N, CA, C and O atoms as CSV, one atom per row, in Angstrom:
chain,resi,resn,atom,element,x,y,z
A,1,UNK,N,N,160.739,55.684,103.921
A,1,UNK,CA,C,160.085,56.869,103.396
A,1,UNK,C,C,160.650,57.192,102.019
A,1,UNK,O,O,161.808,56.903,101.717
A,2,UNK,N,N,159.818,57.787,101.211
A,2,UNK,CA,C,160.233,58.159,99.870
A,2,UNK,C,C,159.701,59.550,99.557
A,2,UNK,O,O,158.796,60.053,100.222
A,3,UNK,N,N,160.283,60.158,98.532
A,3,UNK,CA,C,159.927,61.539,98.190
A,3,UNK,C,C,159.279,61.586,96.812
A,3,UNK,O,O,159.742,60.953,95.864
A,4,UNK,N,N,158.202,62.350,96.729
A,4,UNK,CA,C,157.480,62.554,95.475
A,4,UNK,C,C,157.432,64.048,95.203
A,4,UNK,O,O,156.875,64.814,95.989
A,5,UNK,N,N,158.015,64.455,94.095
A,5,UNK,CA,C,157.948,65.853,93.669
A,5,UNK,C,C,156.984,65.929,92.499
A,5,UNK,O,O,157.113,65.197,91.518
A,6,UNK,N,N,156.011,66.829,92.621
A,6,UNK,CA,C,155.030,66.997,91.555
A,6,UNK,C,C,154.750,68.480,91.401
A,6,UNK,O,O,155.339,69.293,92.113
A,7,UNK,N,N,153.885,68.841,90.510
A,7,UNK,CA,C,153.591,70.244,90.254
A,7,UNK,C,C,152.832,70.942,91.361
A,7,UNK,O,O,152.641,72.157,91.305
A,8,UNK,N,N,152.393,70.200,92.370
A,8,UNK,CA,C,151.589,70.790,93.433
A,8,UNK,C,C,152.395,71.005,94.709
A,8,UNK,O,O,152.291,72.064,95.330
A,9,UNK,N,N,153.192,70.024,95.110
A,9,UNK,CA,C,154.046,70.158,96.286
A,9,UNK,C,C,155.014,68.988,96.336
A,9,UNK,O,O,154.800,67.956,95.700
A,10,UNK,N,N,156.079,69.165,97.101
A,10,UNK,CA,C,157.045,68.094,97.324
A,10,UNK,C,C,156.610,67.346,98.579
A,10,UNK,O,O,156.354,67.960,99.615
A,11,UNK,N,N,156.527,66.027,98.486
A,11,UNK,CA,C,155.988,65.234,99.587
A,11,UNK,C,C,156.961,64.156,100.039
A,11,UNK,O,O,157.710,63.594,99.240
A,12,UNK,N,N,156.932,63.885,101.327
A,12,UNK,CA,C,157.575,62.715,101.895
A,12,UNK,C,C,156.451,61.753,102.236
A,12,UNK,O,O,155.546,62.091,103.000
A,13,UNK,N,N,156.509,60.562,101.675
A,13,UNK,CA,C,155.424,59.599,101.855
A,13,UNK,C,C,155.974,58.271,102.350
A,13,UNK,O,O,157.097,57.883,102.025
A,14,UNK,N,N,155.159,57.583,103.143
A,14,UNK,CA,C,155.542,56.236,103.549
A,14,UNK,C,C,154.342,55.318,103.449
A,14,UNK,O,O,153.192,55.739,103.574
A,15,UNK,N,N,154.644,54.055,103.221
A,15,UNK,CA,C,153.588,53.051,103.154
A,15,UNK,C,C,153.061,52.801,104.558
A,15,UNK,O,O,153.738,53.087,105.545
A,16,UNK,N,N,151.873,52.278,104.639
A,16,UNK,CA,C,151.258,51.996,105.934
A,16,UNK,C,C,150.695,50.588,105.884
A,16,UNK,O,O,150.011,50.224,104.927
A,17,UNK,N,N,150.980,49.789,106.911
A,17,UNK,CA,C,151.844,50.117,108.037
A,17,UNK,C,C,153.310,50.170,107.605
A,17,UNK,O,O,153.713,49.535,106.630
A,18,UNK,N,N,154.085,50.934,108.348
A,18,UNK,CA,C,155.503,51.110,108.035
A,18,UNK,C,C,156.232,49.778,108.177
A,18,UNK,O,O,155.870,48.946,109.010
A,19,UNK,N,N,157.254,49.587,107.361
A,19,UNK,CA,C,158.054,48.367,107.425
A,19,UNK,C,C,159.503,48.741,107.694
A,19,UNK,O,O,159.900,49.895,107.536
A,20,UNK,N,N,160.280,47.758,108.098
A,20,UNK,CA,C,161.702,47.973,108.376
A,20,UNK,C,C,162.577,47.465,107.240
A,20,UNK,O,O,163.761,47.196,107.441
A,21,UNK,N,N,162.011,47.334,106.068
A,21,UNK,CA,C,162.749,46.799,104.932
A,21,UNK,C,C,163.953,47.667,104.604
A,21,UNK,O,O,163.917,48.888,104.753
A,22,UNK,N,N,165.014,47.020,104.158
A,22,UNK,CA,C,166.205,47.744,103.729
A,22,UNK,C,C,165.888,48.553,102.471
A,22,UNK,O,O,166.341,49.689,102.330
A,23,UNK,N,N,165.119,47.976,101.570
A,23,UNK,CA,C,164.698,48.652,100.341
A,23,UNK,C,C,163.176,48.733,100.319
A,23,UNK,O,O,162.521,47.963,99.617
A,24,UNK,N,N,162.612,49.667,101.090
A,24,UNK,CA,C,161.148,49.719,101.187
A,24,UNK,C,C,160.499,50.131,99.864
A,24,UNK,O,O,161.088,50.846,99.054
A,25,UNK,N,N,159.285,49.663,99.678
A,25,UNK,CA,C,158.518,50.055,98.500
A,25,UNK,C,C,158.071,51.505,98.652
A,25,UNK,O,O,157.810,51.960,99.766
A,26,UNK,N,N,157.982,52.228,97.549
A,26,UNK,CA,C,157.531,53.614,97.628
A,26,UNK,C,C,156.025,53.667,97.835
A,26,UNK,O,O,155.309,52.715,97.524
A,27,UNK,N,N,155.557,54.784,98.359
A,27,UNK,CA,C,154.151,54.931,98.741
A,27,UNK,C,C,153.327,55.616,97.661
A,27,UNK,O,O,152.321,56.254,97.974
A,28,UNK,N,N,153.719,55.503,96.423
A,28,UNK,CA,C,152.913,56.002,95.315
A,28,UNK,C,C,153.232,55.161,94.093
A,28,UNK,O,O,154.221,54.429,94.064
A,29,UNK,N,N,152.388,55.276,93.097
A,29,UNK,CA,C,152.525,54.493,91.875
A,29,UNK,C,C,152.643,55.437,90.680
A,29,UNK,O,O,152.414,56.641,90.794
A,30,UNK,N,N,152.999,54.870,89.552
A,30,UNK,CA,C,153.062,55.670,88.328
A,30,UNK,C,C,151.706,56.298,88.024
A,30,UNK,O,O,151.642,57.392,87.464
A,31,UNK,N,N,150.626,55.615,88.388
A,31,UNK,CA,C,149.282,56.170,88.152
A,31,UNK,C,C,149.084,57.467,88.925
A,31,UNK,O,O,148.448,58.392,88.420
A,32,UNK,N,N,149.621,57.550,90.150
A,32,UNK,CA,C,149.522,58.792,90.925
A,32,UNK,C,C,150.225,59.929,90.188
A,32,UNK,O,O,149.682,61.026,90.058
A,33,UNK,N,N,151.434,59.656,89.708
A,33,UNK,CA,C,152.182,60.681,88.979
A,33,UNK,C,C,151.441,61.087,87.702
A,33,UNK,O,O,151.359,62.274,87.385
A,34,UNK,N,N,150.909,60.122,86.980
A,34,UNK,CA,C,150.160,60.408,85.750
A,34,UNK,C,C,148.963,61.308,86.037
A,34,UNK,O,O,148.757,62.307,85.349
A,35,UNK,N,N,148.174,60.958,87.051
A,35,UNK,CA,C,146.979,61.740,87.371
A,35,UNK,C,C,147.345,63.173,87.735
A,35,UNK,O,O,146.668,64.111,87.315
A,36,UNK,N,N,148.407,63.349,88.511
A,36,UNK,CA,C,148.830,64.700,88.892
A,36,UNK,C,C,149.351,65.483,87.686
A,36,UNK,O,O,149.125,66.689,87.585
A,37,UNK,N,N,150.043,64.805,86.776
A,37,UNK,CA,C,150.560,65.482,85.583
A,37,UNK,C,C,149.433,65.975,84.677
A,37,UNK,O,O,149.605,66.954,83.951
A,38,UNK,N,N,148.294,65.309,84.717
A,38,UNK,CA,C,147.171,65.688,83.861
A,38,UNK,C,C,146.440,66.930,84.358
A,38,UNK,O,O,145.669,67.547,83.624
A,39,UNK,N,N,146.689,67.283,85.600
A,39,UNK,CA,C,146.001,68.444,86.173
A,39,UNK,C,C,146.819,69.709,85.996
A,39,UNK,O,O,148.049,69.690,86.053
A,40,UNK,N,N,146.134,70.772,85.786
A,40,UNK,CA,C,146.732,72.095,85.790
A,40,UNK,C,C,146.083,72.811,86.956
A,40,UNK,O,O,144.856,72.855,87.045
A,41,UNK,N,N,146.871,73.368,87.842
A,41,UNK,CA,C,146.353,73.976,89.073
A,41,UNK,C,C,145.217,74.963,88.813
A,41,UNK,O,O,144.305,75.082,89.631
A,42,UNK,N,N,145.262,75.663,87.697
A,42,UNK,CA,C,144.227,76.663,87.424
A,42,UNK,C,C,142.909,76.032,86.975
A,42,UNK,O,O,141.877,76.703,86.978
A,43,UNK,N,N,142.927,74.762,86.591
A,43,UNK,CA,C,141.714,74.104,86.117
A,43,UNK,C,C,140.812,73.623,87.246
A,43,UNK,O,O,139.656,73.282,86.995
A,44,UNK,N,N,141.294,73.586,88.451
A,44,UNK,CA,C,140.541,72.972,89.535
A,44,UNK,C,C,139.498,73.945,90.061
A,44,UNK,O,O,139.812,74.910,90.757
A,45,UNK,N,N,138.247,73.663,89.709
A,45,UNK,CA,C,137.102,74.457,90.175
A,45,UNK,C,C,136.063,73.488,90.696
A,45,UNK,O,O,135.774,72.478,90.054
A,46,UNK,N,N,135.510,73.781,91.833
A,46,UNK,CA,C,134.515,72.884,92.410
A,46,UNK,C,C,135.177,71.768,93.197
A,46,UNK,O,O,136.404,71.680,93.251
A,47,UNK,N,N,134.370,70.922,93.801
A,47,UNK,CA,C,134.920,69.845,94.629
A,47,UNK,C,C,135.847,68.922,93.834
A,47,UNK,O,O,135.623,68.657,92.653
A,48,UNK,N,N,136.887,68.443,94.507
A,48,UNK,CA,C,137.815,67.471,93.941
A,48,UNK,C,C,137.513,66.125,94.592
A,48,UNK,O,O,137.545,66.001,95.816
A,49,UNK,N,N,137.220,65.120,93.771
A,49,UNK,CA,C,136.970,63.775,94.272
A,49,UNK,C,C,138.135,62.889,93.874
A,49,UNK,O,O,138.533,62.858,92.709
A,50,UNK,N,N,138.682,62.166,94.847
A,50,UNK,CA,C,139.785,61.243,94.606
A,50,UNK,C,C,139.304,59.857,95.004
A,50,UNK,O,O,138.956,59.625,96.162
A,51,UNK,N,N,139.285,58.945,94.056
A,51,UNK,CA,C,138.808,57.596,94.319
A,51,UNK,C,C,139.975,56.618,94.376
A,51,UNK,O,O,140.793,56.554,93.459
A,52,UNK,N,N,140.039,55.855,95.471
A,52,UNK,CA,C,140.981,54.739,95.644
A,52,UNK,C,C,142.434,55.188,95.785
A,52,UNK,O,O,143.321,54.605,95.160
A,53,UNK,N,N,142.685,56.195,96.580
A,53,UNK,CA,C,144.032,56.727,96.830
A,53,UNK,C,C,144.706,55.857,97.892
A,53,UNK,O,O,144.465,56.045,99.084
A,54,UNK,N,N,145.539,54.916,97.478
A,54,UNK,CA,C,146.060,53.877,98.369
A,54,UNK,C,C,146.837,54.399,99.575
A,54,UNK,O,O,146.572,53.977,100.701
A,55,UNK,N,N,147.787,55.306,99.364
A,55,UNK,CA,C,148.613,55.791,100.466
A,55,UNK,C,C,148.520,57.299,100.662
A,55,UNK,O,O,149.251,57.861,101.478
A,56,UNK,N,N,147.639,57.956,99.931
A,56,UNK,CA,C,147.415,59.377,100.128
A,56,UNK,C,C,148.267,60.299,99.288
A,56,UNK,O,O,148.290,61.502,99.546
A,57,UNK,N,N,148.968,59.783,98.293
A,57,UNK,CA,C,149.804,60.655,97.460
A,57,UNK,C,C,148.970,61.738,96.785
A,57,UNK,O,O,149.370,62.902,96.752
A,58,UNK,N,N,147.820,61.361,96.250
A,58,UNK,CA,C,146.959,62.336,95.569
A,58,UNK,C,C,146.323,63.297,96.564
A,58,UNK,O,O,146.287,64.505,96.331
A,59,UNK,N,N,145.826,62.762,97.667
A,59,UNK,CA,C,145.176,63.607,98.680
A,59,UNK,C,C,146.153,64.607,99.278
A,59,UNK,O,O,145.799,65.765,99.496
A,60,UNK,N,N,147.375,64.171,99.544
A,60,UNK,CA,C,148.378,65.083,100.099
A,60,UNK,C,C,148.760,66.154,99.080
A,60,UNK,O,O,148.877,67.329,99.429
A,61,UNK,N,N,148.954,65.757,97.831
A,61,UNK,CA,C,149.350,66.714,96.795
A,61,UNK,C,C,148.282,67.772,96.560
A,61,UNK,O,O,148.600,68.923,96.259
A,62,UNK,N,N,147.020,67.388,96.695
A,62,UNK,CA,C,145.911,68.301,96.392
A,62,UNK,C,C,145.208,68.817,97.639
A,62,UNK,O,O,144.088,69.319,97.549
A,63,UNK,N,N,145.841,68.705,98.791
A,63,UNK,CA,C,145.204,69.061,100.067
A,63,UNK,C,C,144.703,70.499,100.104
A,63,UNK,O,O,143.688,70.774,100.743
A,64,UNK,N,N,145.377,71.409,99.446
A,64,UNK,CA,C,144.942,72.813,99.475
A,64,UNK,C,C,143.589,73.006,98.792
A,64,UNK,O,O,142.942,74.035,98.985
A,65,UNK,N,N,143.159,72.033,97.999
A,65,UNK,CA,C,141.862,72.099,97.325
A,65,UNK,C,C,140.762,71.404,98.120
A,65,UNK,O,O,139.641,71.259,97.632
A,66,UNK,N,N,141.077,70.974,99.342
A,66,UNK,CA,C,140.094,70.327,100.231
A,66,UNK,C,C,139.395,69.149,99.539
A,66,UNK,O,O,138.169,69.133,99.436
A,67,UNK,N,N,140.170,68.162,99.066
A,67,UNK,CA,C,139.564,67.062,98.312
A,67,UNK,C,C,138.757,66.102,99.184
A,67,UNK,O,O,138.898,66.063,100.406
A,68,UNK,N,N,137.912,65.337,98.512
A,68,UNK,CA,C,137.204,64.222,99.127
A,68,UNK,C,C,137.955,62.964,98.717
A,68,UNK,O,O,138.137,62.712,97.526
A,69,UNK,N,N,138.390,62.177,99.686
A,69,UNK,CA,C,139.042,60.904,99.409
A,69,UNK,C,C,138.008,59.809,99.615
A,69,UNK,O,O,137.502,59.620,100.722
A,70,UNK,N,N,137.698,59.090,98.546
A,70,UNK,CA,C,136.624,58.103,98.571
A,70,UNK,C,C,137.213,56.731,98.269
A,70,UNK,O,O,137.887,56.540,97.257
A,71,UNK,N,N,136.949,55.785,99.155
A,71,UNK,CA,C,137.461,54.438,98.929
A,71,UNK,C,C,136.826,53.426,99.847
A,71,UNK,O,O,135.989,53.758,100.687
A,72,UNK,N,N,137.239,52.181,99.675
A,72,UNK,CA,C,136.673,51.111,100.484
A,72,UNK,C,C,137.680,50.524,101.466
A,72,UNK,O,O,137.411,49.488,102.073
A,73,UNK,N,N,138.833,51.167,101.634
A,73,UNK,CA,C,139.881,50.629,102.496
A,73,UNK,C,C,140.161,51.558,103.679
A,73,UNK,O,O,140.572,52.705,103.505
A,74,UNK,N,N,139.928,51.036,104.880
A,74,UNK,CA,C,140.242,51.807,106.084
A,74,UNK,C,C,141.756,51.959,106.232
A,74,UNK,O,O,142.231,52.980,106.730
A,75,UNK,N,N,142.510,50.957,105.806
A,75,UNK,CA,C,143.975,51.041,105.862
A,75,UNK,C,C,144.465,52.192,104.976
A,75,UNK,O,O,145.403,52.898,105.345
A,76,UNK,N,N,143.844,52.381,103.826
A,76,UNK,CA,C,144.218,53.505,102.954
A,76,UNK,C,C,143.922,54.838,103.619
A,76,UNK,O,O,144.696,55.786,103.486
A,77,UNK,N,N,142.806,54.917,104.334
A,77,UNK,CA,C,142.497,56.147,105.067
A,77,UNK,C,C,143.545,56.408,106.142
A,77,UNK,O,O,144.010,57.537,106.296
A,78,UNK,N,N,143.921,55.364,106.889
A,78,UNK,CA,C,144.957,55.530,107.918
A,78,UNK,C,C,146.282,55.953,107.292
A,78,UNK,O,O,146.978,56.809,107.838
A,79,UNK,N,N,146.635,55.363,106.156
A,79,UNK,CA,C,147.872,55.728,105.465
A,79,UNK,C,C,147.836,57.186,105.024
A,79,UNK,O,O,148.826,57.904,105.164
A,80,UNK,N,N,146.709,57.618,104.498
A,80,UNK,CA,C,146.572,59.008,104.056
A,80,UNK,C,C,146.696,59.956,105.236
A,80,UNK,O,O,147.396,60.965,105.153
A,81,UNK,N,N,146.020,59.639,106.332
A,81,UNK,CA,C,146.118,60.486,107.528
A,81,UNK,C,C,147.559,60.572,108.026
A,81,UNK,O,O,148.025,61.650,108.395
A,82,UNK,N,N,148.260,59.450,108.037
A,82,UNK,CA,C,149.656,59.433,108.485
A,82,UNK,C,C,150.531,60.271,107.556
A,82,UNK,O,O,151.397,61.006,108.031
A,83,UNK,N,N,150.326,60.178,106.259
A,83,UNK,CA,C,151.128,60.959,105.319
A,83,UNK,C,C,150.781,62.442,105.358
A,83,UNK,O,O,151.649,63.281,105.118
A,84,UNK,N,N,149.542,62.777,105.653
A,84,UNK,CA,C,149.200,64.187,105.874
A,84,UNK,C,C,149.982,64.728,107.069
A,84,UNK,O,O,150.575,65.804,106.992
A,85,UNK,N,N,149.981,63.982,108.168
A,85,UNK,CA,C,150.729,64.408,109.368
A,85,UNK,C,C,152.220,64.515,109.070
A,85,UNK,O,O,152.874,65.482,109.463
A,86,UNK,N,N,152.747,63.517,108.376
A,86,UNK,CA,C,154.174,63.481,108.057
A,86,UNK,C,C,154.610,64.717,107.265
A,86,UNK,O,O,155.752,65.161,107.379
A,87,UNK,N,N,153.702,65.263,106.467
A,87,UNK,CA,C,154.006,66.434,105.643
A,87,UNK,C,C,153.505,67.741,106.238
A,87,UNK,O,O,153.532,68.777,105.574
A,88,UNK,N,N,153.045,67.699,107.491
A,88,UNK,CA,C,152.590,68.916,108.163
A,88,UNK,C,C,151.322,69.497,107.574
A,88,UNK,O,O,151.103,70.707,107.636
A,89,UNK,N,N,150.481,68.643,107.000
A,89,UNK,CA,C,149.221,69.091,106.393
A,89,UNK,C,C,148.089,68.760,107.354
A,89,UNK,O,O,148.012,67.645,107.869
A,90,UNK,N,N,147.221,69.717,107.594
A,90,UNK,CA,C,146.088,69.514,108.494
A,90,UNK,C,C,145.205,68.385,107.970
A,90,UNK,O,O,144.770,68.407,106.819
A,91,UNK,N,N,144.944,67.399,108.830
A,91,UNK,CA,C,144.118,66.254,108.430
A,91,UNK,C,C,142.725,66.665,107.981
A,91,UNK,O,O,142.112,65.992,107.152
A,92,UNK,N,N,142.226,67.762,108.520
A,92,UNK,CA,C,140.869,68.187,108.163
A,92,UNK,C,C,140.790,68.746,106.740
A,92,UNK,O,O,139.697,69.020,106.245
A,93,UNK,N,N,141.935,68.917,106.079
A,93,UNK,CA,C,141.912,69.417,104.707
A,93,UNK,C,C,141.411,68.359,103.722
A,93,UNK,O,O,141.042,68.687,102.594
A,94,UNK,N,N,141.397,67.098,104.143
A,94,UNK,CA,C,140.876,66.013,103.308
A,94,UNK,C,C,139.650,65.438,103.995
A,94,UNK,O,O,139.687,65.103,105.179
A,95,UNK,N,N,138.569,65.329,103.247
A,95,UNK,CA,C,137.338,64.736,103.783
A,95,UNK,C,C,137.267,63.294,103.301
A,95,UNK,O,O,137.350,63.026,102.102
A,96,UNK,N,N,137.114,62.370,104.244
A,96,UNK,CA,C,137.101,60.952,103.911
A,96,UNK,C,C,135.667,60.438,103.825
A,96,UNK,O,O,134.858,60.668,104.724
A,97,UNK,N,N,135.367,59.742,102.735
A,97,UNK,CA,C,134.058,59.120,102.541
A,97,UNK,C,C,134.272,57.657,102.175
A,97,UNK,O,O,135.188,57.328,101.422
A,98,UNK,N,N,133.417,56.774,102.713
A,98,UNK,CA,C,133.529,55.390,102.261
A,98,UNK,C,C,132.840,55.266,100.906
A,98,UNK,O,O,132.084,56.144,100.493
A,99,UNK,N,N,133.112,54.180,100.240
A,99,UNK,CA,C,132.663,54.055,98.849
A,99,UNK,C,C,131.153,53.976,98.695
A,99,UNK,O,O,130.646,54.106,97.580
A,100,UNK,N,N,130.415,53.763,99.793
A,100,UNK,CA,C,128.953,53.704,99.696
A,100,UNK,C,C,128.280,55.031,100.041
A,100,UNK,O,O,127.058,55.142,99.950
A,101,UNK,N,N,129.055,56.029,100.432
A,101,UNK,CA,C,128.491,57.340,100.794
A,101,UNK,C,C,128.022,58.079,99.541
A,101,UNK,O,O,128.442,57.769,98.426
A,102,UNK,N,N,127.149,59.057,99.747
A,102,UNK,CA,C,126.743,59.930,98.646
A,102,UNK,C,C,127.910,60.844,98.289
A,102,UNK,O,O,128.543,61.422,99.173
A,103,UNK,N,N,128.191,60.974,97.015
A,103,UNK,CA,C,129.288,61.814,96.554
A,103,UNK,C,C,128.832,63.272,96.499
A,103,UNK,O,O,127.653,63.542,96.271
A,104,UNK,N,N,129.754,64.209,96.705
A,104,UNK,CA,C,129.415,65.630,96.583
A,104,UNK,C,C,128.927,65.958,95.166
A,104,UNK,O,O,129.397,65.387,94.182
A,105,UNK,N,N,127.985,66.881,95.093
A,105,UNK,CA,C,127.388,67.273,93.816
A,105,UNK,C,C,128.337,68.153,92.998
A,105,UNK,O,O,129.137,68.905,93.554
A,106,UNK,N,N,128.239,68.050,91.710
A,106,UNK,CA,C,128.928,68.891,90.736
A,106,UNK,C,C,130.432,69.023,90.984
A,106,UNK,O,O,130.939,70.137,91.120
A,107,UNK,N,N,131.143,67.906,91.044
A,107,UNK,CA,C,132.590,68.012,91.239
A,107,UNK,C,C,133.257,68.670,90.033
A,107,UNK,O,O,132.818,68.508,88.895
A,108,UNK,N,N,134.322,69.412,90.309
A,108,UNK,CA,C,135.084,70.019,89.228
A,108,UNK,C,C,136.051,69.032,88.615
A,108,UNK,O,O,136.268,69.027,87.403
A,109,UNK,N,N,136.640,68.185,89.469
A,109,UNK,CA,C,137.626,67.201,89.032
A,109,UNK,C,C,137.360,65.891,89.758
A,109,UNK,O,O,137.067,65.875,90.953
A,110,UNK,N,N,137.466,64.794,89.016
A,110,UNK,CA,C,137.394,63.456,89.601
A,110,UNK,C,C,138.641,62.705,89.155
A,110,UNK,O,O,138.880,62.540,87.958
A,111,UNK,N,N,139.437,62.250,90.123
A,111,UNK,CA,C,140.607,61.422,89.836
A,111,UNK,C,C,140.283,60.005,90.277
A,111,UNK,O,O,139.935,59.776,91.435
A,112,UNK,N,N,140.395,59.060,89.366
A,112,UNK,CA,C,140.076,57.672,89.677
A,112,UNK,C,C,141.324,56.819,89.506
A,112,UNK,O,O,141.878,56.725,88.411
A,113,UNK,N,N,141.760,56.200,90.592
A,113,UNK,CA,C,142.748,55.133,90.479
A,113,UNK,C,C,141.925,53.866,90.304
A,113,UNK,O,O,141.252,53.420,91.233
A,114,UNK,N,N,141.981,53.298,89.125
A,114,UNK,CA,C,141.120,52.173,88.778
A,114,UNK,C,C,141.383,51.015,89.741
A,114,UNK,O,O,142.514,50.544,89.857
A,115,UNK,N,N,140.322,50.553,90.439
A,115,UNK,CA,C,140.500,49.462,91.404
A,115,UNK,C,C,140.663,48.113,90.698
A,115,UNK,O,O,140.357,47.971,89.514
A,116,UNK,N,N,141.148,47.140,91.449
A,116,UNK,CA,C,141.359,45.807,90.886
A,116,UNK,C,C,140.054,45.040,90.715
A,116,UNK,O,O,139.984,44.110,89.912
A,117,UNK,N,N,139.035,45.416,91.451
A,117,UNK,CA,C,137.767,44.691,91.357
A,117,UNK,C,C,136.787,45.453,90.469
A,117,UNK,O,O,136.542,46.643,90.666
A,118,UNK,N,N,136.243,44.753,89.506
A,118,UNK,CA,C,135.295,45.352,88.578
A,118,UNK,C,C,134.044,45.833,89.300
A,118,UNK,O,O,133.490,46.875,88.948
A,119,UNK,N,N,133.593,45.090,90.302
A,119,UNK,CA,C,132.372,45.468,91.028
A,119,UNK,C,C,132.523,46.829,91.695
A,119,UNK,O,O,131.589,47.631,91.671
A,120,UNK,N,N,133.689,47.104,92.291
A,120,UNK,CA,C,133.912,48.405,92.928
A,120,UNK,C,C,133.921,49.513,91.879
A,120,UNK,O,O,133.318,50.565,92.087
A,121,UNK,N,N,134.591,49.289,90.767
A,121,UNK,CA,C,134.612,50.296,89.701
A,121,UNK,C,C,133.202,50.578,89.193
A,121,UNK,O,O,132.833,51.737,89.003
A,122,UNK,N,N,132.417,49.539,88.975
A,122,UNK,CA,C,131.043,49.732,88.508
A,122,UNK,C,C,130.228,50.538,89.509
A,122,UNK,O,O,129.485,51.441,89.124
A,123,UNK,N,N,130.365,50.217,90.789
A,123,UNK,CA,C,129.622,50.939,91.834
A,123,UNK,C,C,130.036,52.406,91.861
A,123,UNK,O,O,129.184,53.288,91.973
A,124,UNK,N,N,131.331,52.674,91.758
A,124,UNK,CA,C,131.817,54.048,91.788
A,124,UNK,C,C,131.356,54.828,90.552
A,124,UNK,O,O,131.007,56.003,90.661
A,125,UNK,N,N,131.351,54.199,89.406
A,125,UNK,CA,C,130.890,54.882,88.191
A,125,UNK,C,C,129.395,55.180,88.256
A,125,UNK,O,O,128.957,56.234,87.796
A,126,UNK,N,N,128.605,54.264,88.823
A,126,UNK,CA,C,127.173,54.539,88.997
A,126,UNK,C,C,126.968,55.727,89.930
A,126,UNK,O,O,126.118,56.579,89.673
A,127,UNK,N,N,127.747,55.788,91.016
A,127,UNK,CA,C,127.631,56.907,91.960
A,127,UNK,C,C,128.053,58.218,91.296
A,127,UNK,O,O,127.424,59.253,91.519
A,128,UNK,N,N,129.096,58.184,90.495
A,128,UNK,CA,C,129.557,59.392,89.803
A,128,UNK,C,C,128.534,59.891,88.793
A,128,UNK,O,O,128.352,61.098,88.633
A,129,UNK,N,N,127.873,58.977,88.118
A,129,UNK,CA,C,126.885,59.357,87.108
A,129,UNK,C,C,125.818,60.279,87.693
A,129,UNK,O,O,125.261,61.114,86.981
A,130,UNK,N,N,125.534,60.130,88.983
A,130,UNK,CA,C,124.496,60.933,89.638
A,130,UNK,C,C,124.948,62.361,89.949
A,130,UNK,O,O,124.111,63.241,90.149
A,131,UNK,N,N,126.270,62.601,89.993
A,131,UNK,CA,C,126.747,63.901,90.483
A,131,UNK,C,C,127.567,64.707,89.483
A,131,UNK,O,O,127.691,65.921,89.644
A,132,UNK,N,N,128.129,64.076,88.459
A,132,UNK,CA,C,128.985,64.822,87.533
A,132,UNK,C,C,128.147,65.654,86.568
A,132,UNK,O,O,126.972,65.377,86.329
A,133,UNK,N,N,128.792,66.678,86.025
A,133,UNK,CA,C,128.161,67.531,85.019
A,133,UNK,C,C,129.012,67.489,83.751
A,133,UNK,O,O,130.054,66.834,83.719
A,134,UNK,N,N,128.577,68.170,82.738
A,134,UNK,CA,C,129.355,68.225,81.495
A,134,UNK,C,C,130.666,68.986,81.692
A,134,UNK,O,O,131.576,68.866,80.873
A,135,UNK,N,N,130.770,69.763,82.761
A,135,UNK,CA,C,131.996,70.515,83.047
A,135,UNK,C,C,132.978,69.748,83.924
A,135,UNK,O,O,134.112,70.192,84.104
A,136,UNK,N,N,132.572,68.617,84.469
A,136,UNK,CA,C,133.443,67.836,85.347
A,136,UNK,C,C,134.553,67.195,84.529
A,136,UNK,O,O,134.299,66.568,83.501
A,137,UNK,N,N,135.782,67.358,84.994
A,137,UNK,CA,C,136.920,66.718,84.335
A,137,UNK,C,C,137.193,65.412,85.069
A,137,UNK,O,O,137.469,65.418,86.268
A,138,UNK,N,N,137.117,64.297,84.354
A,138,UNK,CA,C,137.339,62.974,84.939
A,138,UNK,C,C,138.605,62.397,84.336
A,138,UNK,O,O,138.743,62.308,83.116
A,139,UNK,N,N,139.540,62.002,85.213
A,139,UNK,CA,C,140.809,61.428,84.771
A,139,UNK,C,C,140.992,60.120,85.523
A,139,UNK,O,O,140.864,60.079,86.747
A,140,UNK,N,N,141.293,59.050,84.792
A,140,UNK,CA,C,141.495,57.743,85.415
A,140,UNK,C,C,142.876,57.214,85.058
A,140,UNK,O,O,143.405,57.486,83.980
A,141,UNK,N,N,143.440,56.458,85.977
A,141,UNK,CA,C,144.733,55.835,85.745
A,141,UNK,C,C,144.830,54.540,86.518
A,141,UNK,O,O,144.183,54.358,87.549
A,142,UNK,N,N,145.659,53.637,85.995
A,142,UNK,CA,C,145.840,52.341,86.666
A,142,UNK,C,C,147.310,51.970,86.694
A,142,UNK,O,O,147.670,50.915,87.216
């Protein structure tokens, strides 16, 4: 397990599935920290969409805003659910959508962890084009 302190909350996170490594890898990346640093709590208006949150660092940090976690990995969803439980956060505070679902209309914030596959990124950007407005703040990191 590892600890992530950010402007939203202090989190204990673990990778999924858990390993018995002496020096386990942390369950977040520099991109997670960057995306959280770009947000100001007062700026979040409207639905929050989080794309490709590998272990739930973003979803857990922003759980009070009832975010939508959108991705193509069931393992990532399981990891996020486990990290929500580990931090005493109600699992229902995050709504999970697969990458082919319709995205919520008029999101206030979209956080994109850029995926490794260009096809997934293209599909997600096409889906976002249908729902974002000129007021939507979109932040991407890799």
